[in-house]
Coordinates of C-alpha atoms and ligand atoms in Angstrom, one line a residue:
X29 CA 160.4 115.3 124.3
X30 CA 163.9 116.7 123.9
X31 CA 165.6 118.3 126.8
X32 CA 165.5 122.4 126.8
X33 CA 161.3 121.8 126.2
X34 CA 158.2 122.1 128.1
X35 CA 159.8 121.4 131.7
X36 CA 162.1 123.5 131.0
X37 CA 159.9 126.5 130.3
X38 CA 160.1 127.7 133.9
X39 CA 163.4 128.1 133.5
X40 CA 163.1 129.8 130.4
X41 CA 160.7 132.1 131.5
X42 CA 162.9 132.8 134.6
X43 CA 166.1 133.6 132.3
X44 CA 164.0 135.7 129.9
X45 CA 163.5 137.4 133.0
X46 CA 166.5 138.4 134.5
X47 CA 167.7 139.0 130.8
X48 CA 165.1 141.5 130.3
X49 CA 166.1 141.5 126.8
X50 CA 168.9 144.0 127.9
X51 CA 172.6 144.1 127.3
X52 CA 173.2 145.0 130.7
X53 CA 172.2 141.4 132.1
X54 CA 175.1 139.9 130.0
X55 CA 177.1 139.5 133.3
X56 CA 174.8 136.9 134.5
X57 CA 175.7 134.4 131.4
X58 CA 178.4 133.3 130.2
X59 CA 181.5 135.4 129.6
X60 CA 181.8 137.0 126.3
X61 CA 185.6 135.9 126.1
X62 CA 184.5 132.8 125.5
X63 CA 182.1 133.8 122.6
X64 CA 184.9 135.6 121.2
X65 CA 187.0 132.7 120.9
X66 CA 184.0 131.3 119.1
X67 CA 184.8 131.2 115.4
X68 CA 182.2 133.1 114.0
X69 CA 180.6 131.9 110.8
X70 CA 179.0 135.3 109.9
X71 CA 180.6 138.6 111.1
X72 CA 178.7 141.5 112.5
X73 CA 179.2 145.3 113.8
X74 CA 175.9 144.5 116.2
X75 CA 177.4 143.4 120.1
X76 CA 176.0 139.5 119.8
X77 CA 173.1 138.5 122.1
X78 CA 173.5 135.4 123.6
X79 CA 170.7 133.2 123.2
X80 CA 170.5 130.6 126.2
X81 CA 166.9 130.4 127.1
X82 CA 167.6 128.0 129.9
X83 CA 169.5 128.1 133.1
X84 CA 173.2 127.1 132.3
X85 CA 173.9 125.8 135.8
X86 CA 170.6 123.0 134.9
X87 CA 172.9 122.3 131.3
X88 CA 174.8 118.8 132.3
X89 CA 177.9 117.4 129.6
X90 CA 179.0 114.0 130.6
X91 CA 182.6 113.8 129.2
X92 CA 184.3 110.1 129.1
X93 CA 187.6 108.7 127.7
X94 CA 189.5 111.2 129.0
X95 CA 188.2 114.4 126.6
X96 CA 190.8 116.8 126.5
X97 CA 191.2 119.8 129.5
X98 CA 190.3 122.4 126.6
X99 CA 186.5 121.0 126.3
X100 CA 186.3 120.9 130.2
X101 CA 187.2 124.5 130.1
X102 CA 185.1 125.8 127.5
X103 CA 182.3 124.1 128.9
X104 CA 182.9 125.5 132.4
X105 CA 183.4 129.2 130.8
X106 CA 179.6 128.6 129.7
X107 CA 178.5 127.6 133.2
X108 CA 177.4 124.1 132.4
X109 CA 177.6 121.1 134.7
X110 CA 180.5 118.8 133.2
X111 CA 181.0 115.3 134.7
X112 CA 184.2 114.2 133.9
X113 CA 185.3 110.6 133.4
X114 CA 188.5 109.2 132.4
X115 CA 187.9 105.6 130.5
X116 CA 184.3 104.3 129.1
X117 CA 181.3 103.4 130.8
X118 CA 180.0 99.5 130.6
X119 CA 176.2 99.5 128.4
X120 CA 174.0 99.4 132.3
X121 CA 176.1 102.1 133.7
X122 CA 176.3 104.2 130.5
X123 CA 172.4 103.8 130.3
X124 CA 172.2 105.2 133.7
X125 CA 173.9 108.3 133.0
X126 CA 173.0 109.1 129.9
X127 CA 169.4 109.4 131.1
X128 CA 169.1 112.9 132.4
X129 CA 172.4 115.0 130.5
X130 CA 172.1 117.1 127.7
X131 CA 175.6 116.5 126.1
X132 CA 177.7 113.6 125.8
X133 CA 181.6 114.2 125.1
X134 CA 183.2 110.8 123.8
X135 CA 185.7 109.0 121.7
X136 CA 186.1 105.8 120.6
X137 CA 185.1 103.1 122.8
X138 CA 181.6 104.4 124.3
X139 CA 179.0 102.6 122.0
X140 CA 176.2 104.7 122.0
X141 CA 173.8 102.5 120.3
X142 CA 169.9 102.8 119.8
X143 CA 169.5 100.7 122.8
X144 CA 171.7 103.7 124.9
X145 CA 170.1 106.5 123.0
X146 CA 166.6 105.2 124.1
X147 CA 167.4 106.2 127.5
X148 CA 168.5 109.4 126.4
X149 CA 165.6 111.4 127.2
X150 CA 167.4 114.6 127.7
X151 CA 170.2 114.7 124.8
X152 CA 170.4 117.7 122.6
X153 CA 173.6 117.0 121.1
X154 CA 176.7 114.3 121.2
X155 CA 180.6 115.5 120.5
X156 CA 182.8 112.1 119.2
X157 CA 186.3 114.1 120.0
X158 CA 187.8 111.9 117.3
X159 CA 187.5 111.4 113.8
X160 CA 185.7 107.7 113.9
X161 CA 181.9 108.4 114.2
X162 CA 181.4 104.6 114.1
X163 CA 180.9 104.0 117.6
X164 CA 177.2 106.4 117.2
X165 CA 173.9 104.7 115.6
X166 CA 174.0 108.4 113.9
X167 CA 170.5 107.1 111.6
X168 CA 169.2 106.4 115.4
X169 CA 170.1 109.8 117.2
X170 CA 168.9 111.7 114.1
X171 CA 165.9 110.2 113.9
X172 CA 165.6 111.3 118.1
X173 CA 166.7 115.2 117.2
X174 CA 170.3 114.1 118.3
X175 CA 172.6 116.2 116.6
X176 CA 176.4 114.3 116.4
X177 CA 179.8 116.3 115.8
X178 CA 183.1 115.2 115.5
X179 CA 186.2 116.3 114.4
X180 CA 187.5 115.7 111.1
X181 CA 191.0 116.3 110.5
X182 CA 192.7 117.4 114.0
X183 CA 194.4 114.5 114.5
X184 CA 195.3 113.4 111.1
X185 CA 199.1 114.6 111.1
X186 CA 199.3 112.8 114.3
X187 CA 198.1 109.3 113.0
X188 CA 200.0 110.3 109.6
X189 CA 203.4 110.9 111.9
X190 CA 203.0 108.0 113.3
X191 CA 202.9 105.5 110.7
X192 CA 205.7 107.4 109.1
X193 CA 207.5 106.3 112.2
X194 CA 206.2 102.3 111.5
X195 CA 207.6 102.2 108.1
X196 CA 211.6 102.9 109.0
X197 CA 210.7 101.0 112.3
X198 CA 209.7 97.9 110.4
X199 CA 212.1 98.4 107.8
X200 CA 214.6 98.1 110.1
X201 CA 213.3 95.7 112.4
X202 CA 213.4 98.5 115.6
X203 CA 210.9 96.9 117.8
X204 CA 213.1 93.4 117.7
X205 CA 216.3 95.3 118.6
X206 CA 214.6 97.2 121.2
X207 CA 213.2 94.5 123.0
X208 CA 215.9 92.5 122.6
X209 CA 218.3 94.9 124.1
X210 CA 216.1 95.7 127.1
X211 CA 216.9 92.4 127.9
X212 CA 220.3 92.3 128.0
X213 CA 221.0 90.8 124.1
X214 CA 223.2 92.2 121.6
X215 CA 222.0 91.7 118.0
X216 CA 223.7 93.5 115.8
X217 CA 222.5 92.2 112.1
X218 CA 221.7 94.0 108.2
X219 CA 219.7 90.9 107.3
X220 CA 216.4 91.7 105.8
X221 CA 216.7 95.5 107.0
X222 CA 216.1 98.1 104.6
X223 CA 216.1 101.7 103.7
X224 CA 212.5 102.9 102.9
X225 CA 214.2 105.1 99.9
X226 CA 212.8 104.1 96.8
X227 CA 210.4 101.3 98.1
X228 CA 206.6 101.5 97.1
X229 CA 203.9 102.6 99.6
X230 CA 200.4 101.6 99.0
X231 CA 198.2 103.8 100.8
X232 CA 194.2 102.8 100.5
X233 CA 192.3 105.4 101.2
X234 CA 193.5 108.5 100.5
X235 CA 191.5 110.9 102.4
X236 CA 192.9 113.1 105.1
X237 CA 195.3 110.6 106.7
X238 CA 196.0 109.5 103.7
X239 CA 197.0 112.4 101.5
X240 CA 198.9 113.6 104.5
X241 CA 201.0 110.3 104.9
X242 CA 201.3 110.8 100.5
X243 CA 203.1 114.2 101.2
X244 CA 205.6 112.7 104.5
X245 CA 206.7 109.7 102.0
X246 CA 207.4 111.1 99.0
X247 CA 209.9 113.7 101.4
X248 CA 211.7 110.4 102.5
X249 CA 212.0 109.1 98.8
X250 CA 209.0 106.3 98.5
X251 CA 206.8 105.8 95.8
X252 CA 203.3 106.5 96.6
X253 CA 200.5 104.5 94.9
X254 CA 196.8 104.6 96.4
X255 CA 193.2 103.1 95.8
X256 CA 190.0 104.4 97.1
X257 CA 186.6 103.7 95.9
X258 CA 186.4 107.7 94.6
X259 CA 188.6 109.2 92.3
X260 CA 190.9 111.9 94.7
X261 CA 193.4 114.3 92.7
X262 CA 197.2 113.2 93.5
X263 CA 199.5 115.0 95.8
X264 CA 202.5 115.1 94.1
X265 CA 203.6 112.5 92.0
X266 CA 201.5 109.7 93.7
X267 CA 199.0 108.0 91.8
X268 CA 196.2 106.5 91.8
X269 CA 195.6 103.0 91.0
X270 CA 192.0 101.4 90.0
X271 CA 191.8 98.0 91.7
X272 CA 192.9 97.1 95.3
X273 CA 194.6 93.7 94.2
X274 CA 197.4 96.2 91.8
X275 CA 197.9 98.1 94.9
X276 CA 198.8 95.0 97.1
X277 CA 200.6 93.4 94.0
X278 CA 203.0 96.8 93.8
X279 CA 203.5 97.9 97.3
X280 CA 206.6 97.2 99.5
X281 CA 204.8 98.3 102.5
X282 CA 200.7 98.8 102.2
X283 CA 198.3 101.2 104.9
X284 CA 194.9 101.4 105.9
X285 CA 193.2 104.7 106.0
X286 CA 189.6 103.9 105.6
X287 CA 186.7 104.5 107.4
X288 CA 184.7 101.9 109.6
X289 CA 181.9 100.5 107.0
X290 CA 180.5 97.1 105.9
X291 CA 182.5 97.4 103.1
X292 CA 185.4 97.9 104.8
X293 CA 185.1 94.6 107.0
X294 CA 188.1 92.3 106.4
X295 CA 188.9 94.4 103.5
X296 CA 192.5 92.6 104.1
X297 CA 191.8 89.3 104.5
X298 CA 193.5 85.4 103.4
X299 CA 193.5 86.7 99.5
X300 CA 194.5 90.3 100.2
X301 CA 197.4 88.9 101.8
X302 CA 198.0 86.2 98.8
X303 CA 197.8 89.2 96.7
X304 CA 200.7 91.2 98.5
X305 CA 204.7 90.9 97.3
X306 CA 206.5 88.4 99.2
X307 CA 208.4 90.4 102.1
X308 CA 205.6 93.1 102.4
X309 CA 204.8 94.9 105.4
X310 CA 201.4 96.3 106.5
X311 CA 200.4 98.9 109.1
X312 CA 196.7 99.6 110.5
X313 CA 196.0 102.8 112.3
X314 CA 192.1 102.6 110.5
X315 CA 189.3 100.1 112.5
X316 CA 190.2 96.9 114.1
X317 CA 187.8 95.3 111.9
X318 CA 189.3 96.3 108.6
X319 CA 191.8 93.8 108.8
X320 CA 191.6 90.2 109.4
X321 CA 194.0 89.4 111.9
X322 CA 194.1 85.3 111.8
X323 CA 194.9 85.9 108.2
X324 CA 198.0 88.3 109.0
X325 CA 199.3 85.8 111.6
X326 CA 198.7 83.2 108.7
X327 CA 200.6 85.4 106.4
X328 CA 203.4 86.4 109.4
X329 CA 203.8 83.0 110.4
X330 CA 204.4 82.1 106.6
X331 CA 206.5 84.5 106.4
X332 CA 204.8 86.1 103.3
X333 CA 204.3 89.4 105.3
X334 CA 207.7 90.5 107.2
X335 CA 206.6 92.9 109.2
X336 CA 203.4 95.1 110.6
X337 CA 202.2 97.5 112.8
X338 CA 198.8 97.5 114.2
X339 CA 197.1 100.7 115.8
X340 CA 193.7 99.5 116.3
X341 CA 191.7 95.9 116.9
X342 CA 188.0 94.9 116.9
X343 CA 187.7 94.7 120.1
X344 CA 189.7 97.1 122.8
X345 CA 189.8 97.8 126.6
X346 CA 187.3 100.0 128.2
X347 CA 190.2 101.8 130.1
X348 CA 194.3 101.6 130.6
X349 CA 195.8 98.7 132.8
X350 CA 197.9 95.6 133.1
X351 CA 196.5 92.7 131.4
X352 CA 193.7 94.2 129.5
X353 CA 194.9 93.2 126.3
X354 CA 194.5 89.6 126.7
X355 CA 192.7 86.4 124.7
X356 CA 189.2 86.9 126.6
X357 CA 189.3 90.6 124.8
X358 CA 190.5 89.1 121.3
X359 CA 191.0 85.4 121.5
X360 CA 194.0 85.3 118.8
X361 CA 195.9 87.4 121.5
X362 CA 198.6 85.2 122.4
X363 CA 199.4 84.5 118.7
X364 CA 199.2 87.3 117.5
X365 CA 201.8 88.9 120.5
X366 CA 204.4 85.8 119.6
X367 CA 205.2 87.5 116.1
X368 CA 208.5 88.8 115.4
X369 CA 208.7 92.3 113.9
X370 CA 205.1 93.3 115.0
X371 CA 204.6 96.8 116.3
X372 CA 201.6 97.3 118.7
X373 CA 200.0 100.3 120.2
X374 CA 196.9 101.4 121.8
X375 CA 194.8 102.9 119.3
X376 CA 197.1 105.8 120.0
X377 CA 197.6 107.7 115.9
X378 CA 195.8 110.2 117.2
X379 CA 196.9 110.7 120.9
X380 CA 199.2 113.7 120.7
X381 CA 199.1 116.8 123.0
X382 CA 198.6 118.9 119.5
X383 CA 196.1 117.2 118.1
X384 CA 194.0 116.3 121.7
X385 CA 193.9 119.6 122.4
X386 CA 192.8 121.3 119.2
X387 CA 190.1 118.9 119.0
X388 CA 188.9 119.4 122.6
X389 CA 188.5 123.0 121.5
X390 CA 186.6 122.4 118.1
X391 CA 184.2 119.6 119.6
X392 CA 183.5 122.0 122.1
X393 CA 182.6 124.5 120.4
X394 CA 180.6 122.8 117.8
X395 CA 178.2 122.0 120.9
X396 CA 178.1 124.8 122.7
X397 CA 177.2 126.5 119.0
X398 CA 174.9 124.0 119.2
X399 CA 173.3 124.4 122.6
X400 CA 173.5 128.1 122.4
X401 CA 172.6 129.0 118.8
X402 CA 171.2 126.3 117.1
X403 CA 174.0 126.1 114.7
X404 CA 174.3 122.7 113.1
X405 CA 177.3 123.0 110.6
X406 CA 179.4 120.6 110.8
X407 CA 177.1 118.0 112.3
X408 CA 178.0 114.4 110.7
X409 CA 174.0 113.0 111.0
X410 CA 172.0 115.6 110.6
X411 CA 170.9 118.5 108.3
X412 CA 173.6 121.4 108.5
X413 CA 171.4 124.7 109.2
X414 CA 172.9 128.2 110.5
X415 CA 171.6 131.7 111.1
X416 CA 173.4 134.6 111.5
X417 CA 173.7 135.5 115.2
X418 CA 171.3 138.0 116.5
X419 CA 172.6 140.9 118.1
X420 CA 171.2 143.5 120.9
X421 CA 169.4 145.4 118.8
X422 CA 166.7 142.5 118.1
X423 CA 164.7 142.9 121.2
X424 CA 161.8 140.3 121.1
X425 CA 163.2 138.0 118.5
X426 CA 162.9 134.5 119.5
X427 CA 164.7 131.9 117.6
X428 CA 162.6 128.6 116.9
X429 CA 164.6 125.5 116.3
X430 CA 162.3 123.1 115.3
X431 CA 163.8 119.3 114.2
X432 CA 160.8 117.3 112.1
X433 CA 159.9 114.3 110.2
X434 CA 161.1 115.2 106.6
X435 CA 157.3 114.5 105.3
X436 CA 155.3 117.0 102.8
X437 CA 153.5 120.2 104.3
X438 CA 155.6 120.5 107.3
X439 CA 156.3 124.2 106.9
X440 CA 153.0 125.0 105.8
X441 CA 151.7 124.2 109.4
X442 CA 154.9 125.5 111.3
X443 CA 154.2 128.8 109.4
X444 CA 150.6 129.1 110.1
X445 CA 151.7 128.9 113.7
X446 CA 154.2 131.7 113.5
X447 CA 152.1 133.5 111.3
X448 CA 151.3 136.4 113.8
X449 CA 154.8 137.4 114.0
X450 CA 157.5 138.3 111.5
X451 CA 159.3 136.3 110.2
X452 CA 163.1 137.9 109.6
X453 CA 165.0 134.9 108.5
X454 CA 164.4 131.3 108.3
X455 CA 166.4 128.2 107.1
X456 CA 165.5 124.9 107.0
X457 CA 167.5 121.6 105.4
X458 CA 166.7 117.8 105.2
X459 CA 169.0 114.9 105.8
X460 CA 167.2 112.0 104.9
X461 CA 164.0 111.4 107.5
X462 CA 165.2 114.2 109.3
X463 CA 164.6 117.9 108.8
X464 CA 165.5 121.0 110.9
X465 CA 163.6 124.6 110.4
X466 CA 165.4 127.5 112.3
X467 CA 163.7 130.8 112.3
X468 CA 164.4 134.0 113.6
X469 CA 160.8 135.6 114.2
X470 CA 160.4 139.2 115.5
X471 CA 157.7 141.1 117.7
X472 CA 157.2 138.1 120.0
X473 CA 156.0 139.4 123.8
X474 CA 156.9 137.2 126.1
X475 CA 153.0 135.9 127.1
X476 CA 153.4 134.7 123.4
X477 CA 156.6 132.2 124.0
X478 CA 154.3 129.5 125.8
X479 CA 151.5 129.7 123.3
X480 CA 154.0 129.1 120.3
X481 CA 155.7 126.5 122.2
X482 CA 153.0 124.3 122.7
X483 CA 151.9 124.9 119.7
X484 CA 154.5 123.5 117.8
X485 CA 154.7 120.9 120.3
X486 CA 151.8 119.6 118.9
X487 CA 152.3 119.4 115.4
X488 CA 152.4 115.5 113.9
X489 CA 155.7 115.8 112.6
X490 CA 158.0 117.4 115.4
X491 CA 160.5 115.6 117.0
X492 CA 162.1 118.0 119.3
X493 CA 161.6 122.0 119.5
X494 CA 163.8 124.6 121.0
X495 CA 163.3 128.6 121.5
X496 CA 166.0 130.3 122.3
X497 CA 165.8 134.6 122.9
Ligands
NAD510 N1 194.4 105.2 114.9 C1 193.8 106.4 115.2 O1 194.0 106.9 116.3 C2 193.0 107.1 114.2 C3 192.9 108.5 114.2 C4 192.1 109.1 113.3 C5 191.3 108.4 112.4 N2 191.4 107.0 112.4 C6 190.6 106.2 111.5 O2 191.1 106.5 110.2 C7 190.0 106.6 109.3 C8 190.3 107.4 108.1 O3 190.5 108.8 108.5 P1 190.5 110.0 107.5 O4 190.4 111.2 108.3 O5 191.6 109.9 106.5 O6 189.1 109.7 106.8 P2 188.6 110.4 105.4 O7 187.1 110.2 105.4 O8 189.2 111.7 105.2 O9 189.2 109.4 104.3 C9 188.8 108.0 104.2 C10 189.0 107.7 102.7 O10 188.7 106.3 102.6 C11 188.0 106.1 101.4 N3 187.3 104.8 101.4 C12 186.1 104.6 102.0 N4 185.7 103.3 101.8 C13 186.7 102.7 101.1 C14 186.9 101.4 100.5 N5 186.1 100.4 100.7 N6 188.1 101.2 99.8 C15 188.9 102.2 99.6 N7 188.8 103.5 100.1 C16 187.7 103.7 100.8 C17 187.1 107.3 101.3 O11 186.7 107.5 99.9 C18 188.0 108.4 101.8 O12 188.8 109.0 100.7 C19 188.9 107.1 110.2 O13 187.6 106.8 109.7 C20 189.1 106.5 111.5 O14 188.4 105.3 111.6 C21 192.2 106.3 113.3
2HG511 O1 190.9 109.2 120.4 C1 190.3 108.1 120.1 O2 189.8 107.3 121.0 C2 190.0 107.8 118.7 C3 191.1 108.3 117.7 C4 190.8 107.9 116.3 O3 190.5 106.6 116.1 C5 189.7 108.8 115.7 O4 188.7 108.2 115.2 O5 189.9 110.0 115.7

């Protein structure tokens, strides 16, 4: 059963209620000023009704790793119950939680695997306010009605800024000098630092991150070269190279902007590193597991790499504190920490004020478009479905949303059921097993909400049904 269902039909019933179908009752949801900050896929003259067959104060968000102020406020303009948590949750105490909320804010540590998600009983929707969507059995939740959003480029100038920042900082040695000052020595040396003017940056994967770090580079004077696995139109005068191993042979310093995948695993490993020009440098602000770190301290400690700058590790602390970064977390810690010319930060490319922000806004709304209207766009597991709003002229229009096996003669049976009604407008899309109907179906009393519900409840092939009005 998903969560706004059968239990909740009380509820329903009592907000349909105090509606009364009539603009007038607006005052008692949430406020409009936040719907108008909603950017609206489909524009209309018609005053928009909003659809929230349930009782907003019963609508709980759990928000962890520190989700930015902007979600918590555009979820507390709606009237939902937001629980706010600043690091992760261990797997027992997530499992508790997760058992009776509707939403889940997180970003990248939570692992919300099919063993969490079981315990979900409640979940309509899940916001990753990040771009990794890794951390989400996303086949799992859509196969349990879970729709997942994320946000796909907000933070990519930031991570793109900052490895700008890694190249001259490795080039010229910075984090040496630094340290080495802020402990009373004075090192003043021009042996093996460089200008980045002219030098060769490989840059594999060359999607948002990467075409943005293309454009910064080529303003400072580098050559850009890049490989990905599709063929990506150049930014400037960068091009694209067709194998990996003629991107590590030509690059003076080489970065990772690829996604999390099995492909991707070790994707620099002992050979990659073999491969790369003596004196090379390489920064990772992708996934910890993309690179093989006991190779790079190989290649460091070999001197065959000069420098690199690491964003992001296979394994990472649940929250911020002394001594979290240690061997029992990764056990080639110490090592790894003993390298001179190494740059390490807290997965941290995308931590900026700018780019926090904007995506606590977009996440945000993504699920309360969700939650409100059904609108899927922009989901990353599940089919993408949207209707235009319905306004106050639509009096006894009830929206269905119903989520369903993607298995022959589906609509035949859902159609049957709405049969007695009309039908004004109705969507449905697959995505893989999963399929989602929405339908916008007029001359519905209210006696005839229950009958339709159940209903539909009992088709074979639902898996999770809500009707909003
Ligand atoms: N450090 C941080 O804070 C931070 C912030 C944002 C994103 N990230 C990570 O960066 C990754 C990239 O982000 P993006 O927004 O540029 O993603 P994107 O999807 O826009 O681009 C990824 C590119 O990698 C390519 N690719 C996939 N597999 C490949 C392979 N095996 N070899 C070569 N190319 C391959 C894709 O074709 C695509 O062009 C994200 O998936 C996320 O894991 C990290
Ligand atoms: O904010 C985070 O935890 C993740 C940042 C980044 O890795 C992303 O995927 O957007």
């Amino acid at each position: 059963m998903s969560a706004l269902n059968i239990e909740n039909l009380q509820n329903t019933f009592q907000n349909a209620v105090n509606l009364g179908g009539s603009p007038g009752a607006v005052s008692t949801s949430p406020t409009q000023s936040f719907m108008n900050t909603l950017p609206r896929r489909l524009s209309t003259s018609k005053q928009q009704k909003i659809l929230k067959p349930f009782s907003t104060g019963d609508m709980k968000i759990l928000l962890l790793e520190n989700v930015n102020q902007t979600a918590i406020e555009i979820f507390n303009k709606q009237g939902y119950q937001v629980e706010f948590l600043k690091g992760s949750l261990p797997e027992e105490e997530l499992i508790e939680k997760i058992k009776d909320v509707h939403a889940i804010g997180i970003r990248s540590k939570t692992k919300l695997t099919a063993k969490v998600l079981e315990h979900a009983k409640n979940l309509v929707c899940i916001g990753c306010f990040c771009i990794g969507t890794n951390q989400v059995d996303l086949n799992f939740a859509a196969k349990k009605g879970i729709a997942v959003f994320n946000s796909p480029f907000s933070n990519s100038r930031s991570v793109a800024e900052l490895v700008i920042a890694e190249i001259i900082s490795l080039a010229r040695q910075l984090g040496d000098r630094s340290i080495e000052l802020h402990t009373g020595t004075w090192n003043k040396v021009s042996n093996k630092c460089w200008e980045v003017r002219g030098k060769t940056l490989g840059i594999i994967g060359y999607g948002h991150i990467g075409s943005q770090l293309s454009v910064l580079a080529e303003a400072m004077g580098l050559h850009v070269i890049y490989y990905d696995i599709v063929t990506i139109m150049a930014l400037g005068t960068a091009k694209q190279v067709s194998t990996l191993d003629e991107l590590l042979n030509n690059s003076d310093f080489v970065s990772l902007h690829v996604p999390e995948t099995p492909e991707t695993k070790n994707l620099l490993s002992a050979p990659q590193f073999a491969a790369m020009k003596d004196g090379a440098y390489m920064i990772n602000a992708s996934r910890g597991t993309v690179v093989d770190i006991p190779s790079l301290i190989a290649a460091m400690k070999a001197k065959k790499i000069a420098g690199a700058a690491i964003d992001v590790y296979p394994a990472e602390p649940r929250k911020n504190g002394v001594g979290a970064f240690a061997d029992d977390l990764n056990k080639w810690t110490s090592d790894l920490i003993s390298l001179p010319n190494l740059i390490l930060t807290p997965h941290i490319g995308g931590s900026t004020e700018e780019a926090q922000s904007a995506i606590g806004i977009e996440v945000s709304t993504a699920l309360s478009n969700y939650i409100n209207e059904g609108n899927s766009v922009g989901s990353v597991n599940f089919p993408e479905v949207s209707l235009k709003a319905l306004n106050y002229d639509q009096e006894n229009t009830v929206r269905v949303l119903y989520i369903h096996q993607n298995i022959p003669g589906v609509l035949r049976t859902v159609n049957n059921i709405l049969s007695n009604h009309n039908i004004d407008k109705q969507f449905s899309d697959s995505h893989g097993d999963v399929a989602y109907l929405m339908a916008d179906i007029s001359s519905v009393d209210q006696s005839d909400i229950k009958e339709i519900y159940e209903k539909l409840n009992q088709t074979d092939a639902k898996i999770s049904i809500r009707l909003l009005y």
